mmCIF file of C-alpha atoms in Angstrom:
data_model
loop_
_atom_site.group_PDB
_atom_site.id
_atom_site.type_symbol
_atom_site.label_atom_id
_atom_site.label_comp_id
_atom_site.label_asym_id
_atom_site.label_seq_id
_atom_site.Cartn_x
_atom_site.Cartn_y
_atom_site.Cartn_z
ATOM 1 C CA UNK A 1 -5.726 15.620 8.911
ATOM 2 C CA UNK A 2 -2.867 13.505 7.665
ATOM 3 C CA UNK A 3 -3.520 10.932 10.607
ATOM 4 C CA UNK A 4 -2.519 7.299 10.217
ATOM 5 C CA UNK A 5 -4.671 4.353 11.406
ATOM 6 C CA UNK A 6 -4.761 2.030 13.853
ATOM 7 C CA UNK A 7 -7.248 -0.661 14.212
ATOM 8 C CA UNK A 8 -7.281 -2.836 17.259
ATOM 9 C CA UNK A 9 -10.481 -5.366 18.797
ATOM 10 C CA UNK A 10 -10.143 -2.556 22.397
ATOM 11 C CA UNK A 11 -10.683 0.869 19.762
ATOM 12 C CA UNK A 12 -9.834 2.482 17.242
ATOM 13 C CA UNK A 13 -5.828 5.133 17.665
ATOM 14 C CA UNK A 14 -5.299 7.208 14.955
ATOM 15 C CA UNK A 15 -1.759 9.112 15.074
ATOM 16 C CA UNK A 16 -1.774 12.587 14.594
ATOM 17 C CA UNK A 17 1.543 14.439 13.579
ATOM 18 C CA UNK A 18 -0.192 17.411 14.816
ATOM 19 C CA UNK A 19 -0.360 15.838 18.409
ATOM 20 C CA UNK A 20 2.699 17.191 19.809
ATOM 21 C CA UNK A 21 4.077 20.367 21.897
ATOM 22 C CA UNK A 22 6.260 21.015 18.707
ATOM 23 C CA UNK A 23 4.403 21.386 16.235
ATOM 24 C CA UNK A 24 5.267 24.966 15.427
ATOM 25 C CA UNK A 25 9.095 23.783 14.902
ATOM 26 C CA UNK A 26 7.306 21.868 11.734
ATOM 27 C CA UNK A 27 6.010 22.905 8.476
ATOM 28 C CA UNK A 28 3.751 20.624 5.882
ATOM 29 C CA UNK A 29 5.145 20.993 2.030
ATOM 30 C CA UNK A 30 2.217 19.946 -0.101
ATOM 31 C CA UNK A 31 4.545 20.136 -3.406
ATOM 32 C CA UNK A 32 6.805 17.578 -2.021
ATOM 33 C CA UNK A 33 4.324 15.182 -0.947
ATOM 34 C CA UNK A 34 2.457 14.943 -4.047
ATOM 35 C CA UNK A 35 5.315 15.372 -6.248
ATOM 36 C CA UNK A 36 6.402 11.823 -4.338
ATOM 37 C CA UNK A 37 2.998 10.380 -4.588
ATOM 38 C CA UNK A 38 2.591 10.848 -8.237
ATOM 39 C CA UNK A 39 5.975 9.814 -9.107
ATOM 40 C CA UNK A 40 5.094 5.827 -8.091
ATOM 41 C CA UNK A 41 1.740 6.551 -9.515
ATOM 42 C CA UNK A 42 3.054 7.120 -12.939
ATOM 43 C CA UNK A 43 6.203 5.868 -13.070
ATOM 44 C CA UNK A 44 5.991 2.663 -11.073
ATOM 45 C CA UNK A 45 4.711 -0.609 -13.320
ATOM 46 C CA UNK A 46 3.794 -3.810 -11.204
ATOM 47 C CA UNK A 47 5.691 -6.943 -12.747
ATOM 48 C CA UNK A 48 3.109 -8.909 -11.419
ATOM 49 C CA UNK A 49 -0.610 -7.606 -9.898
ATOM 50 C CA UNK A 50 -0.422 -6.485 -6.438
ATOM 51 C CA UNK A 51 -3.272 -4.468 -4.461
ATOM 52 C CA UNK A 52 -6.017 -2.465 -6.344
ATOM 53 C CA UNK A 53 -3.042 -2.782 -9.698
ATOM 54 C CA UNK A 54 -2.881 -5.175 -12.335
ATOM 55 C CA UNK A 55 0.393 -6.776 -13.883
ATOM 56 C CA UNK A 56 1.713 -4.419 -16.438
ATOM 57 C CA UNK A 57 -0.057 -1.047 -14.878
ATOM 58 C CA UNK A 58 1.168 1.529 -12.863
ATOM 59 C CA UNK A 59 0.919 1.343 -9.616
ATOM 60 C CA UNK A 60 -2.321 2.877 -7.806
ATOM 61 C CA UNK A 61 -1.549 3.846 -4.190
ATOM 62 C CA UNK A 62 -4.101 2.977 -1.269
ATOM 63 C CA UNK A 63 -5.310 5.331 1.234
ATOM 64 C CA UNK A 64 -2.816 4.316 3.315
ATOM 65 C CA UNK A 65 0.559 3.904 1.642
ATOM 66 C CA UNK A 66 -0.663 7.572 0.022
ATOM 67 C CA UNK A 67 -1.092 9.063 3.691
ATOM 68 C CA UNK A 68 2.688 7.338 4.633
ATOM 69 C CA UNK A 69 4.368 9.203 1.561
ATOM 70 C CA UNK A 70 2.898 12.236 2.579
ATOM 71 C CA UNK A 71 4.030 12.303 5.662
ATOM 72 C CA UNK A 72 7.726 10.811 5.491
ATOM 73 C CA UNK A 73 8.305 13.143 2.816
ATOM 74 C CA UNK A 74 6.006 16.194 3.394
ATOM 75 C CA UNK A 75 6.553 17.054 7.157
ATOM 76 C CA UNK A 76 9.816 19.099 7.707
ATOM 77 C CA UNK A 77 11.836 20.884 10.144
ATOM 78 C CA UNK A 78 11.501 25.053 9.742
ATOM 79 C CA UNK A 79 14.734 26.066 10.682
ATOM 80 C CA UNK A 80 16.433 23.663 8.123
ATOM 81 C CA UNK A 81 13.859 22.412 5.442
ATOM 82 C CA UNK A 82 15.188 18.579 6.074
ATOM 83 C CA UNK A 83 12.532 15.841 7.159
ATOM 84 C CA UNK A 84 11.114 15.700 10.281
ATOM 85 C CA UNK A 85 10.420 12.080 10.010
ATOM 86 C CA UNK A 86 13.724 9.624 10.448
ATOM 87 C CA UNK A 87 12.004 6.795 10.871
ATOM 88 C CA UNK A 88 8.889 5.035 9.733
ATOM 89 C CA UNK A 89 6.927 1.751 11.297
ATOM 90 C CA UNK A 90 5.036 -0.113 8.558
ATOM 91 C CA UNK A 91 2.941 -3.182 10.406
ATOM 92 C CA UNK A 92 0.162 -4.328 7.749
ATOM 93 C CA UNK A 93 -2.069 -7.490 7.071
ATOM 94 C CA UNK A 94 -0.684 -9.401 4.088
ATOM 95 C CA UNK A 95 -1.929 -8.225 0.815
ATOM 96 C CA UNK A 96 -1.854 -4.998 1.384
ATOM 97 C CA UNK A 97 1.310 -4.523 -1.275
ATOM 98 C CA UNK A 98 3.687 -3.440 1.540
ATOM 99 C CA UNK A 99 6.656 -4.957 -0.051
ATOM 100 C CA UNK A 100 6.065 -3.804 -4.144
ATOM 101 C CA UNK A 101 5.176 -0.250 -2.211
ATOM 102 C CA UNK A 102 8.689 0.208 -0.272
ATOM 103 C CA UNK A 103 10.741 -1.249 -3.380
ATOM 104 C CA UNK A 104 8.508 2.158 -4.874
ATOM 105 C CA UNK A 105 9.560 3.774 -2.714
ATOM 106 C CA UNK A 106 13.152 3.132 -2.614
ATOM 107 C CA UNK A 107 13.069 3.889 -6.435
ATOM 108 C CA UNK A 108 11.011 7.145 -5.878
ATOM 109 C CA UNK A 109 13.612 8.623 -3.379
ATOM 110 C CA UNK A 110 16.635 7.766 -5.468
ATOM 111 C CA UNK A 111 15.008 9.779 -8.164
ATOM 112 C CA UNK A 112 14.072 12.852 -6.273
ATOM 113 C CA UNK A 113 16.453 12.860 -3.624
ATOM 114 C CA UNK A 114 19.221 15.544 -3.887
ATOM 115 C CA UNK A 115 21.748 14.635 -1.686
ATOM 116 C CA UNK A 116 24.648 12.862 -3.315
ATOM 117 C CA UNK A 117 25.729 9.008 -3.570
ATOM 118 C CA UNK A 118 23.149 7.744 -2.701
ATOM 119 C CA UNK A 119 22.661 4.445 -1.462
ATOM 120 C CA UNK A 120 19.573 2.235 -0.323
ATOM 121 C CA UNK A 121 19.816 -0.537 1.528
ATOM 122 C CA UNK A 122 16.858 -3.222 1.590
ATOM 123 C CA UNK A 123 17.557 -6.009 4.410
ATOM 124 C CA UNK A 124 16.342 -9.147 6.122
ATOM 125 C CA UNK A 125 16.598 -12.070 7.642
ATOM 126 C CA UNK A 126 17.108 -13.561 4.900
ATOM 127 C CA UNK A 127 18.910 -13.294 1.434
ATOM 128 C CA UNK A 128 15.928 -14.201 -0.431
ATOM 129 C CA UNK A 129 13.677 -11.731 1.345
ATOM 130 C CA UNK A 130 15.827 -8.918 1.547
ATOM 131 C CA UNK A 131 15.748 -9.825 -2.508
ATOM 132 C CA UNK A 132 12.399 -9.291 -3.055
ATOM 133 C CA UNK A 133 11.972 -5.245 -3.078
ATOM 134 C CA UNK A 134 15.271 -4.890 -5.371
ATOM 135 C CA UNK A 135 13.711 -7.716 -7.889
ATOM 136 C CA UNK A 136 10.573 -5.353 -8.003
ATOM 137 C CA UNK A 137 12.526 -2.488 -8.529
ATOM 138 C CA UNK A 138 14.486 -4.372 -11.074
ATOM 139 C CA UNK A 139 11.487 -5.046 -12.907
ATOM 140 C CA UNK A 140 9.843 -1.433 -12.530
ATOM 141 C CA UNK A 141 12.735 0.322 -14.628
ATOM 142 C CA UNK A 142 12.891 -3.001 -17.389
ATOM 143 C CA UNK A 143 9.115 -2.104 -17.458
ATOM 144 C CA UNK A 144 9.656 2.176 -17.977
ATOM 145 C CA UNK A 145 12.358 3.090 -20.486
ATOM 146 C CA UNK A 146 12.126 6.961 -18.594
ATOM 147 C CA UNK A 147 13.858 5.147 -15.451
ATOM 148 C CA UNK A 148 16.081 2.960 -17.557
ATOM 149 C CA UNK A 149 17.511 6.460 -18.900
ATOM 150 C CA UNK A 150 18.366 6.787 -15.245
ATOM 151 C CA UNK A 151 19.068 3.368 -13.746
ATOM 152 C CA UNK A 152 21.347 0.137 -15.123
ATOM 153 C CA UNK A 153 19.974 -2.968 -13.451
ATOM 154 C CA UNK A 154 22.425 -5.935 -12.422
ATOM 155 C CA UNK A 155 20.704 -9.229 -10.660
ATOM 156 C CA UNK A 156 22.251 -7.901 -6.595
ATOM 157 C CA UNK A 157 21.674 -3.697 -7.732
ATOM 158 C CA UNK A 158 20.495 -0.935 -9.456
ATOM 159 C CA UNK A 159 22.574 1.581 -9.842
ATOM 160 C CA UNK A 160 22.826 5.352 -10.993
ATOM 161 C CA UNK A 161 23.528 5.813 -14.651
ATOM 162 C CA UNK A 162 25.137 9.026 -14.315
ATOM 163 C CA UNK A 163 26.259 9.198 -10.432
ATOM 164 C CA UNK A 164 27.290 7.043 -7.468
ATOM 165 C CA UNK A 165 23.557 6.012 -6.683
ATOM 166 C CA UNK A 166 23.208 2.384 -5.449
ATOM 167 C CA UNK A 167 20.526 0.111 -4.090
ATOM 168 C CA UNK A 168 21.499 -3.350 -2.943
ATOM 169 C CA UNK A 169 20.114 -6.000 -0.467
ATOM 170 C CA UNK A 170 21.685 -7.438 2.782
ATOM 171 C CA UNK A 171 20.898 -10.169 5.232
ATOM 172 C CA UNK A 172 20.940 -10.888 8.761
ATOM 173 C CA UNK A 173 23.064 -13.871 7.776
ATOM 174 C CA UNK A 174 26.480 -14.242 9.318
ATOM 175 C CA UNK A 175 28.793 -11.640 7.507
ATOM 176 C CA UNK A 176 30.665 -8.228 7.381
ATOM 177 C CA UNK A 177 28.811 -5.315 6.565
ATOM 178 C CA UNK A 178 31.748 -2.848 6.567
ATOM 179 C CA UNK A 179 31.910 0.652 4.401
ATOM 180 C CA UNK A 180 28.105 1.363 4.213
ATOM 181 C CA UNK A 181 26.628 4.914 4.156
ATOM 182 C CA UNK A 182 23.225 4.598 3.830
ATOM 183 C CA UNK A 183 20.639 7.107 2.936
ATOM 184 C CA UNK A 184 17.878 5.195 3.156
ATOM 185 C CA UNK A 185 17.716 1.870 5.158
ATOM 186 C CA UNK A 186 14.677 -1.215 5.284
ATOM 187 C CA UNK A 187 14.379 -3.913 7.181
ATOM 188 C CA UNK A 188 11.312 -6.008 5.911
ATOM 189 C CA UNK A 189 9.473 -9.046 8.281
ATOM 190 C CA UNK A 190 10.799 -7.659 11.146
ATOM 191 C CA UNK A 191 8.787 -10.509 12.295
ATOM 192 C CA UNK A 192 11.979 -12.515 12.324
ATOM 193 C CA UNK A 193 14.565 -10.912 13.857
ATOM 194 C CA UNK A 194 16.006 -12.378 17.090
ATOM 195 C CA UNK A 195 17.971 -9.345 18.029
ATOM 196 C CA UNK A 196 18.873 -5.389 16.830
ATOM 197 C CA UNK A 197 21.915 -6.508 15.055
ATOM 198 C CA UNK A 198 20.489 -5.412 11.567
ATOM 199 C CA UNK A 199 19.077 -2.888 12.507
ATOM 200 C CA UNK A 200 21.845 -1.055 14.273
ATOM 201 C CA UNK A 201 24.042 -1.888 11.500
ATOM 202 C CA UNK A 202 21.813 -0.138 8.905
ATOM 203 C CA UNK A 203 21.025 3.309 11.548
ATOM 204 C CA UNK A 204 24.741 3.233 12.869
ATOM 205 C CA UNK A 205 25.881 3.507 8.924
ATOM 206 C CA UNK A 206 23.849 6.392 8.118
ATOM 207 C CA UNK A 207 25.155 8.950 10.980
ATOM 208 C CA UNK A 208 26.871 10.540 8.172
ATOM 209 C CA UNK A 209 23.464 11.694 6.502
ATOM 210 C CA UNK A 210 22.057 14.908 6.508
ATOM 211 C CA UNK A 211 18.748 13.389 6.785
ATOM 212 C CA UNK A 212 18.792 9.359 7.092
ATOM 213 C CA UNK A 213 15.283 7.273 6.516
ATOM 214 C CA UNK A 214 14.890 4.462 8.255
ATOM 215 C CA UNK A 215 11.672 2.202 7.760
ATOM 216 C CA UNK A 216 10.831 -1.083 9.069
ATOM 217 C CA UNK A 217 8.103 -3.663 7.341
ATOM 218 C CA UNK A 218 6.540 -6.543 8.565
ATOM 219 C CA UNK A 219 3.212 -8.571 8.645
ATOM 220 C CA UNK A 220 0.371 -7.740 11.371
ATOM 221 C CA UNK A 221 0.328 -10.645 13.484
ATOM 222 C CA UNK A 222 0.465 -12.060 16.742
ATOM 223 C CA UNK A 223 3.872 -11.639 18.329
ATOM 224 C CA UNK A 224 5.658 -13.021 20.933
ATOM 225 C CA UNK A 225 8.409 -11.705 23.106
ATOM 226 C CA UNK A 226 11.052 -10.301 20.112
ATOM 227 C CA UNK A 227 12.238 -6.997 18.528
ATOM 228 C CA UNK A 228 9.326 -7.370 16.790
ATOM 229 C CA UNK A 229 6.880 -6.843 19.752
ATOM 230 C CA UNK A 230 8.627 -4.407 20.983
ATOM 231 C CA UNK A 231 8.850 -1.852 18.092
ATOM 232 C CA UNK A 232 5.067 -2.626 18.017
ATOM 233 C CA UNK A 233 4.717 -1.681 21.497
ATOM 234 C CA UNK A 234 6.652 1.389 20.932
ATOM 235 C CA UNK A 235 4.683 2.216 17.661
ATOM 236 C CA UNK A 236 1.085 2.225 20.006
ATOM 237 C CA UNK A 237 2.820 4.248 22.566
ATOM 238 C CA UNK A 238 4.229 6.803 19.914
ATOM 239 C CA UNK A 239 0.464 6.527 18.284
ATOM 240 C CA UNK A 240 -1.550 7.104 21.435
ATOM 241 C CA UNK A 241 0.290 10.245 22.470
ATOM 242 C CA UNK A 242 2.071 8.137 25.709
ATOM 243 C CA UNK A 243 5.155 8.988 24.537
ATOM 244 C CA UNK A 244 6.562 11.517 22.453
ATOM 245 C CA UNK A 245 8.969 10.556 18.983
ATOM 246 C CA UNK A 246 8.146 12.907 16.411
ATOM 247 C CA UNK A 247 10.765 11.569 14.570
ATOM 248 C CA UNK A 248 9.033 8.137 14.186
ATOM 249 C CA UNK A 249 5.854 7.546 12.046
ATOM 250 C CA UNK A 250 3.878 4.980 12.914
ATOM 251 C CA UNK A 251 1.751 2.753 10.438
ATOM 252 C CA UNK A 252 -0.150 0.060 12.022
ATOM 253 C CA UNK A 253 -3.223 -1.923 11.024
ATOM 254 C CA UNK A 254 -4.638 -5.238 12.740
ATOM 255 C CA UNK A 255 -6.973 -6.716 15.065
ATOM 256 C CA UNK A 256 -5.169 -7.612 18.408
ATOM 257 C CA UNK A 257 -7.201 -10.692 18.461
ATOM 258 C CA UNK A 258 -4.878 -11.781 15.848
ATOM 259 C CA UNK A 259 -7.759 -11.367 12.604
ATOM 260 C CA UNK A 260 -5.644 -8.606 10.696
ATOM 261 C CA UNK A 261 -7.539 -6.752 8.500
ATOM 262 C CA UNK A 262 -7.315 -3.397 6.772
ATOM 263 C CA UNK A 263 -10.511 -1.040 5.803
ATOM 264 C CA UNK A 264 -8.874 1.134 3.470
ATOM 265 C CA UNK A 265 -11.836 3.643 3.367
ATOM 266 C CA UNK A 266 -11.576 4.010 7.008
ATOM 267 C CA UNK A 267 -7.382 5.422 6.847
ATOM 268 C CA UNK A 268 -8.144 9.249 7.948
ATOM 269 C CA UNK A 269 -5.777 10.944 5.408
ATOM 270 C CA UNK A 270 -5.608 13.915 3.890
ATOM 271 C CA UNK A 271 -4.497 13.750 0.059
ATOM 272 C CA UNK A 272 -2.133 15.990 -1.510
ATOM 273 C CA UNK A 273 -4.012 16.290 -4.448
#
């Protein structure tokens, strides 16, 4: 039930939020989850095609990114109703849509989320790729005249129409990243990071927020000794029950042989629907 996959050549790991001695601090809201699922579903138009969609058509989720949205934004905490997940581990073959599905979800959560001035930031190592997932959110409200009520696009934002909402890009390029307050924070193709430096700027801006996100994206590959590796290695530990984060969500797909591939039938996921 709501269990993420993992493939690798030595067995098959599936996570299980349910897997932990806390579970009864935790609640599952069903509304939320598939109130965030069908927002990208029918307010989210791909620019270009991307996986299982089209160019020009709303974006259809896979089994997987469906069974991530669900559980980022459907697992809470009892005693306050905020998420229970801070932090989510995305590590996918390439063409699985990973980067169109977090610029969807960056525009989803600046809809729906309540807390105020809010601002997303999408980073990398490097300008142009920490571009990429605010271009496709560009493109999604210039495609949707419902989010252009809501958004104004400019070619480094989108902002808020009516409030102090922002999402903008940053880099892992020499520079001063001073005055941020992030509510929700990605780093995509972790893959090339040398060190934490991005991402302890984007989780040491956000100790501010009631409830701070905090995803990381990159490609299923072979890795060698980086931050990389090492969030991997922590993502199989979380995943097979060695150690306990049940603020972390891991999301992880390959072959450790290095042949990534994804079976989307075979995600065990329970849909909100």
């Amino acid at each position: 039930m709501l269990d993420m996959g993992m493939m690798t050549q030595s067995g098959d790991y599936h996570y299980s939020p349910f897997h932990t001695p806390n579970i009864d601090d935790y609640y599952f809201d069903f509304d939320n989850a598939r109130d965030c699922c069908a927002f990208i579903e029918s307010e989210i138009k791909l620019f270009q095609g991307g996986a299982h969609t089209s160019a020009g058509e709303f974006m259809v989720l896979l089994s997987w990114q469906r069974a991530f949205i669900s559980n980022i934004f459907g697992w809470k905490v009892k005693k306050t109703g905020l998420r229970r997940y801070r932090e989510g581990f995305i590590y996918v073959p390439r063409g699985n849509g990973k980067t169109s599905f977090i610029g969807a979800i960056a525009l989803m959560f600046m809809m729906m989320e309540d807390e105020g001035g809010i601002q997303v930031i999408c980073g990398a190592n490097s300008k142009e790729q920490a571009q990429i997932p605010l271009d496709f959110a560009r493109n999604a409200i210039l495609q949707n005249e419902n989010l252009q009520d809501h958004f104004k696009t400019y070619a480094k934002a989108v902002t808020g129409r009516f409030d102090m909402d922002s999402m903008k890009s940053i880099s892992n390029d020499p520079g001063i990243h001073d005055g941020l307050n992030i509510c929700f924070g990605i780093n995509d193709e972790i893959h090339e990071f040398k060190n934490e430096r991005l991402p302890n700027i984007i989780t040491g801006s956000q100790i501010k927020r009631s409830q701070p996100l905090y995803m990381e994206i990159t490609t299923a590959a072979s890795q060698g000794e980086n931050y990389c590796n090492d969030r991997v290695q922590f993502g199989i530990k979380v995943a097979t029950g060695e150690w306990e984060a049940d603020y972390f969500l891991p999301c992880m797909w390959y072959m450790e042989d290095g042949s990534v591939e994804t079976d989307d039938k075979d995600a065990n996921v329970l849909d909100p629907y």
